[in-house]
PDB file of C-alpha atoms in Angstrom:
ATOM      1  CA  UNK A  22     -16.736  32.968  29.267  1.00 46.00           C
ATOM      2  CA  UNK A  23     -18.776  31.720  26.307  1.00 45.00           C
ATOM      3  CA  UNK A  24     -20.973  33.985  24.167  1.00 49.00           C
ATOM      4  CA  UNK A  25     -24.161  33.156  22.253  1.00 45.00           C
ATOM      5  CA  UNK A  26     -22.149  31.572  19.422  1.00 55.00           C
ATOM      6  CA  UNK A  27     -20.512  29.130  21.859  1.00 64.00           C
ATOM      7  CA  UNK A  28     -17.138  30.792  21.279  1.00 79.00           C
ATOM      8  CA  UNK A  29     -14.954  31.826  24.204  1.00 91.00           C
ATOM      9  CA  UNK A  30     -13.807  35.418  24.444  1.00 91.00           C
ATOM     10  CA  UNK A  31     -10.191  34.274  24.136  1.00 93.00           C
ATOM     11  CA  UNK A  32     -10.919  32.333  20.953  1.00 94.00           C
ATOM     12  CA  UNK A  33     -12.892  35.246  19.474  1.00 95.00           C
ATOM     13  CA  UNK A  34     -10.032  37.669  20.265  1.00 95.00           C
ATOM     14  CA  UNK A  35      -7.512  35.321  18.680  1.00 95.00           C
ATOM     15  CA  UNK A  36      -9.726  34.990  15.605  1.00 96.00           C
ATOM     16  CA  UNK A  37     -10.150  38.782  15.296  1.00 97.00           C
ATOM     17  CA  UNK A  38      -6.381  39.243  15.385  1.00 96.00           C
ATOM     18  CA  UNK A  39      -5.819  36.332  12.995  1.00 96.00           C
ATOM     19  CA  UNK A  40      -8.185  38.014  10.510  1.00 97.00           C
ATOM     20  CA  UNK A  41      -6.402  41.366  10.858  1.00 96.00           C
ATOM     21  CA  UNK A  42      -5.533  42.778   7.447  1.00 94.00           C
ATOM     22  CA  UNK A  43      -2.852  45.463   7.341  1.00 93.00           C
ATOM     23  CA  UNK A  44      -4.254  46.461   3.932  1.00 92.00           C
ATOM     24  CA  UNK A  45      -7.109  47.959   5.996  1.00 94.00           C
ATOM     25  CA  UNK A  46      -4.704  50.154   7.989  1.00 94.00           C
ATOM     26  CA  UNK A  47      -5.989  53.641   8.645  1.00 94.00           C
ATOM     27  CA  UNK A  48      -3.550  56.109   7.040  1.00 79.00           C
ATOM     28  CA  UNK A  49      -1.121  58.247   9.007  1.00 72.00           C
ATOM     29  CA  UNK A  50      -3.077  61.406   8.210  1.00 74.00           C
ATOM     30  CA  UNK A  51      -6.324  59.803   9.400  1.00 82.00           C
ATOM     31  CA  UNK A  52      -7.674  58.256  12.561  1.00 90.00           C
ATOM     32  CA  UNK A  53     -10.396  55.757  13.457  1.00 94.00           C
ATOM     33  CA  UNK A  54     -13.951  57.058  13.329  1.00 95.00           C
ATOM     34  CA  UNK A  55     -16.033  57.511  16.460  1.00 97.00           C
ATOM     35  CA  UNK A  56     -17.294  54.081  17.519  1.00 98.00           C
ATOM     36  CA  UNK A  57     -15.230  52.325  14.834  1.00 98.00           C
ATOM     37  CA  UNK A  58     -13.896  48.900  15.821  1.00 98.00           C
ATOM     38  CA  UNK A  59     -10.160  48.487  15.170  1.00 98.00           C
ATOM     39  CA  UNK A  60      -7.220  46.194  15.781  1.00 98.00           C
ATOM     40  CA  UNK A  61      -4.031  47.958  16.851  1.00 96.00           C
ATOM     41  CA  UNK A  62      -0.538  46.989  15.852  1.00 92.00           C
ATOM     42  CA  UNK A  63       1.354  44.657  18.193  1.00 89.00           C
ATOM     43  CA  UNK A  64       1.874  45.845  21.763  1.00 86.00           C
ATOM     44  CA  UNK A  65       3.064  44.473  25.092  1.00 85.00           C
ATOM     45  CA  UNK A  66      -0.376  44.629  26.709  1.00 84.00           C
ATOM     46  CA  UNK A  67      -1.835  41.457  25.188  1.00 86.00           C
ATOM     47  CA  UNK A  68      -4.605  40.668  22.734  1.00 88.00           C
ATOM     48  CA  UNK A  69      -7.276  42.216  24.994  1.00 91.00           C
ATOM     49  CA  UNK A  70      -5.685  45.628  24.496  1.00 94.00           C
ATOM     50  CA  UNK A  71      -5.297  45.275  20.712  1.00 96.00           C
ATOM     51  CA  UNK A  72      -9.033  45.136  20.026  1.00 98.00           C
ATOM     52  CA  UNK A  73     -11.338  48.064  20.712  1.00 98.00           C
ATOM     53  CA  UNK A  74     -13.435  50.882  19.359  1.00 98.00           C
ATOM     54  CA  UNK A  75     -12.499  54.548  19.196  1.00 98.00           C
ATOM     55  CA  UNK A  76     -14.118  57.079  21.533  1.00 98.00           C
ATOM     56  CA  UNK A  77     -11.800  60.113  21.258  1.00 98.00           C
ATOM     57  CA  UNK A  78      -8.728  61.354  19.372  1.00 97.00           C
ATOM     58  CA  UNK A  79      -6.379  64.063  20.672  1.00 96.00           C
ATOM     59  CA  UNK A  80      -4.336  65.251  17.699  1.00 95.00           C
ATOM     60  CA  UNK A  81      -0.527  65.349  17.750  1.00 91.00           C
ATOM     61  CA  UNK A  82      -0.043  65.259  21.543  1.00 92.00           C
ATOM     62  CA  UNK A  83       0.992  61.610  21.867  1.00 88.00           C
ATOM     63  CA  UNK A  84       4.462  60.124  21.966  1.00 86.00           C
ATOM     64  CA  UNK A  85       6.684  61.293  19.068  1.00 86.00           C
ATOM     65  CA  UNK A  86       3.920  63.723  17.991  1.00 87.00           C
ATOM     66  CA  UNK A  87       1.426  60.944  17.290  1.00 90.00           C
ATOM     67  CA  UNK A  88      -2.269  61.195  18.061  1.00 92.00           C
ATOM     68  CA  UNK A  89      -3.583  59.988  21.416  1.00 95.00           C
ATOM     69  CA  UNK A  90      -6.368  57.556  20.523  1.00 96.00           C
ATOM     70  CA  UNK A  91      -8.761  56.501  23.283  1.00 97.00           C
ATOM     71  CA  UNK A  92     -10.069  52.968  22.745  1.00 98.00           C
ATOM     72  CA  UNK A  93     -12.777  51.167  24.704  1.00 98.00           C
ATOM     73  CA  UNK A  94     -11.821  47.511  25.161  1.00 97.00           C
ATOM     74  CA  UNK A  95     -13.883  44.343  25.639  1.00 96.00           C
ATOM     75  CA  UNK A  96     -13.853  44.478  29.441  1.00 96.00           C
ATOM     76  CA  UNK A  97     -15.139  48.065  29.383  1.00 97.00           C
ATOM     77  CA  UNK A  98     -11.767  49.625  30.187  1.00 96.00           C
ATOM     78  CA  UNK A  99     -10.556  52.722  28.385  1.00 96.00           C
ATOM     79  CA  UNK A 100      -6.925  52.887  27.241  1.00 95.00           C
ATOM     80  CA  UNK A 101      -4.988  55.681  25.578  1.00 95.00           C
ATOM     81  CA  UNK A 102      -2.902  54.436  22.648  1.00 94.00           C
ATOM     82  CA  UNK A 103       0.000  56.491  21.286  1.00 92.00           C
ATOM     83  CA  UNK A 104       2.494  55.936  18.473  1.00 90.00           C
ATOM     84  CA  UNK A 105       0.366  53.050  17.180  1.00 91.00           C
ATOM     85  CA  UNK A 106      -1.275  51.883  13.965  1.00 93.00           C
ATOM     86  CA  UNK A 107      -4.953  50.926  13.605  1.00 96.00           C
ATOM     87  CA  UNK A 108      -6.595  48.533  11.167  1.00 97.00           C
ATOM     88  CA  UNK A 109     -10.314  48.783  10.475  1.00 97.00           C
ATOM     89  CA  UNK A 110     -12.185  45.560  11.210  1.00 98.00           C
ATOM     90  CA  UNK A 111     -14.124  43.738   8.528  1.00 98.00           C
ATOM     91  CA  UNK A 112     -17.739  42.628   9.132  1.00 98.00           C
ATOM     92  CA  UNK A 113     -16.760  39.209  10.531  1.00 97.00           C
ATOM     93  CA  UNK A 114     -14.306  40.726  13.007  1.00 98.00           C
ATOM     94  CA  UNK A 115     -16.826  43.319  14.184  1.00 98.00           C
ATOM     95  CA  UNK A 116     -19.532  40.683  14.680  1.00 97.00           C
ATOM     96  CA  UNK A 117     -17.120  38.662  16.808  1.00 97.00           C
ATOM     97  CA  UNK A 118     -16.108  41.742  18.829  1.00 97.00           C
ATOM     98  CA  UNK A 119     -19.696  42.794  19.470  1.00 97.00           C
ATOM     99  CA  UNK A 120     -20.458  39.312  20.829  1.00 96.00           C
ATOM    100  CA  UNK A 121     -18.295  39.815  23.932  1.00 96.00           C
ATOM    101  CA  UNK A 122     -17.840  43.577  24.446  1.00 97.00           C
ATOM    102  CA  UNK A 123     -19.339  44.743  27.762  1.00 96.00           C
ATOM    103  CA  UNK A 124     -20.033  48.247  26.382  1.00 97.00           C
ATOM    104  CA  UNK A 125     -20.931  48.842  22.728  1.00 98.00           C
ATOM    105  CA  UNK A 126     -20.425  52.056  20.727  1.00 98.00           C
ATOM    106  CA  UNK A 127     -24.156  52.778  20.613  1.00 98.00           C
ATOM    107  CA  UNK A 128     -24.253  52.717  24.445  1.00 97.00           C
ATOM    108  CA  UNK A 129     -21.199  54.959  24.877  1.00 97.00           C
ATOM    109  CA  UNK A 130     -21.835  58.340  26.545  1.00 96.00           C
ATOM    110  CA  UNK A 131     -19.569  60.382  24.273  1.00 96.00           C
ATOM    111  CA  UNK A 132     -21.041  63.681  25.458  1.00 97.00           C
ATOM    112  CA  UNK A 133     -19.565  63.116  28.947  1.00 97.00           C
ATOM    113  CA  UNK A 134     -16.009  63.388  27.612  1.00 97.00           C
ATOM    114  CA  UNK A 135     -12.916  61.467  28.682  1.00 97.00           C
ATOM    115  CA  UNK A 136      -9.896  61.950  30.960  1.00 95.00           C
ATOM    116  CA  UNK A 137      -6.348  60.854  30.256  1.00 92.00           C
ATOM    117  CA  UNK A 138      -3.891  59.446  32.823  1.00 89.00           C
ATOM    118  CA  UNK A 139      -2.991  62.983  33.926  1.00 91.00           C
ATOM    119  CA  UNK A 140      -6.709  63.730  34.566  1.00 94.00           C
ATOM    120  CA  UNK A 141      -6.996  66.131  31.602  1.00 95.00           C
ATOM    121  CA  UNK A 142     -10.722  65.935  30.797  1.00 97.00           C
ATOM    122  CA  UNK A 143     -11.929  66.923  27.347  1.00 96.00           C
ATOM    123  CA  UNK A 144     -15.267  66.672  25.557  1.00 97.00           C
ATOM    124  CA  UNK A 145     -15.619  66.031  21.837  1.00 97.00           C
ATOM    125  CA  UNK A 146     -14.397  63.454  19.377  1.00 97.00           C
ATOM    126  CA  UNK A 147     -11.412  65.060  17.608  1.00 96.00           C
ATOM    127  CA  UNK A 148      -9.532  67.444  19.907  1.00 94.00           C
ATOM    128  CA  UNK A 149      -7.201  69.664  17.866  1.00 95.00           C
ATOM    129  CA  UNK A 150      -5.529  71.670  20.639  1.00 92.00           C
ATOM    130  CA  UNK A 151      -5.539  69.309  23.591  1.00 93.00           C
ATOM    131  CA  UNK A 152      -3.974  70.147  26.927  1.00 91.00           C
ATOM    132  CA  UNK A 153      -2.836  66.511  27.209  1.00 91.00           C
ATOM    133  CA  UNK A 154       0.793  65.514  27.024  1.00 89.00           C
ATOM    134  CA  UNK A 155       1.703  62.023  25.892  1.00 79.00           C
ATOM    135  CA  UNK A 156       4.211  59.624  27.342  1.00 73.00           C
ATOM    136  CA  UNK A 157       7.711  61.101  27.258  1.00 69.00           C
ATOM    137  CA  UNK A 158       9.688  60.271  24.140  1.00 59.00           C
ATOM    138  CA  UNK A 159      12.205  57.566  24.972  1.00 59.00           C
ATOM    139  CA  UNK A 160      15.417  57.186  23.005  1.00 58.00           C
ATOM    140  CA  UNK A 161      16.043  53.754  21.566  1.00 56.00           C
ATOM    141  CA  UNK A 162      18.737  51.972  19.581  1.00 58.00           C
ATOM    142  CA  UNK A 163      18.458  50.055  16.324  1.00 57.00           C
ATOM    143  CA  UNK A 164      21.147  47.490  15.560  1.00 58.00           C
ATOM    144  CA  UNK A 165      21.674  46.365  11.973  1.00 61.00           C
ATOM    145  CA  UNK A 166      23.651  43.138  11.652  1.00 62.00           C
ATOM    146  CA  UNK A 167      25.264  42.191   8.353  1.00 62.00           C
ATOM    147  CA  UNK A 168      26.075  38.633   7.246  1.00 63.00           C
ATOM    148  CA  UNK A 169      29.772  39.141   8.053  1.00 60.00           C
ATOM    149  CA  UNK A 170      28.984  39.925  11.726  1.00 58.00           C
ATOM    150  CA  UNK A 171      29.594  43.667  11.343  1.00 55.00           C
ATOM    151  CA  UNK A 172      26.855  45.857  12.715  1.00 51.00           C
ATOM    152  CA  UNK A 173      25.848  49.459  13.061  1.00 53.00           C
ATOM    153  CA  UNK A 174      24.039  50.989  16.025  1.00 51.00           C
ATOM    154  CA  UNK A 175      21.758  53.929  15.436  1.00 51.00           C
ATOM    155  CA  UNK A 176      20.559  55.913  18.424  1.00 51.00           C
ATOM    156  CA  UNK A 177      17.245  57.584  17.765  1.00 49.00           C
TER     157      UNK A 177
END
């Protein structure tokens, strides 16, 4: 798919991520603004799911007590992100994103509210006391390897 600039969606996505600046990371005590375009930190879902704009935030009910952040992605899908970081886009990134997004923030029907994977429907932008429950916390191990081949395993 080629947009009006002659750039494919895949190339535009790659360029948006290439331009990502972690100096523009939204602080831990904050969250993206309504309709704000962001790039998430790395994930296993692919570049398509790293680029989106924020439609709703459910405070402190995500994995490990993080916020659940609902992002609209280029193909129009809505995905809940938990335990993730968000970097605000600069003007060039946002222009690229707007060139291939199927739904734009100004066309979003925020007043209809949103449902999570468990069908908990809530209306509003920042939900302080959500009924949602995030993905279950999963224990994981961190291995630290020293130069002399000794290592430590930490279970978290």
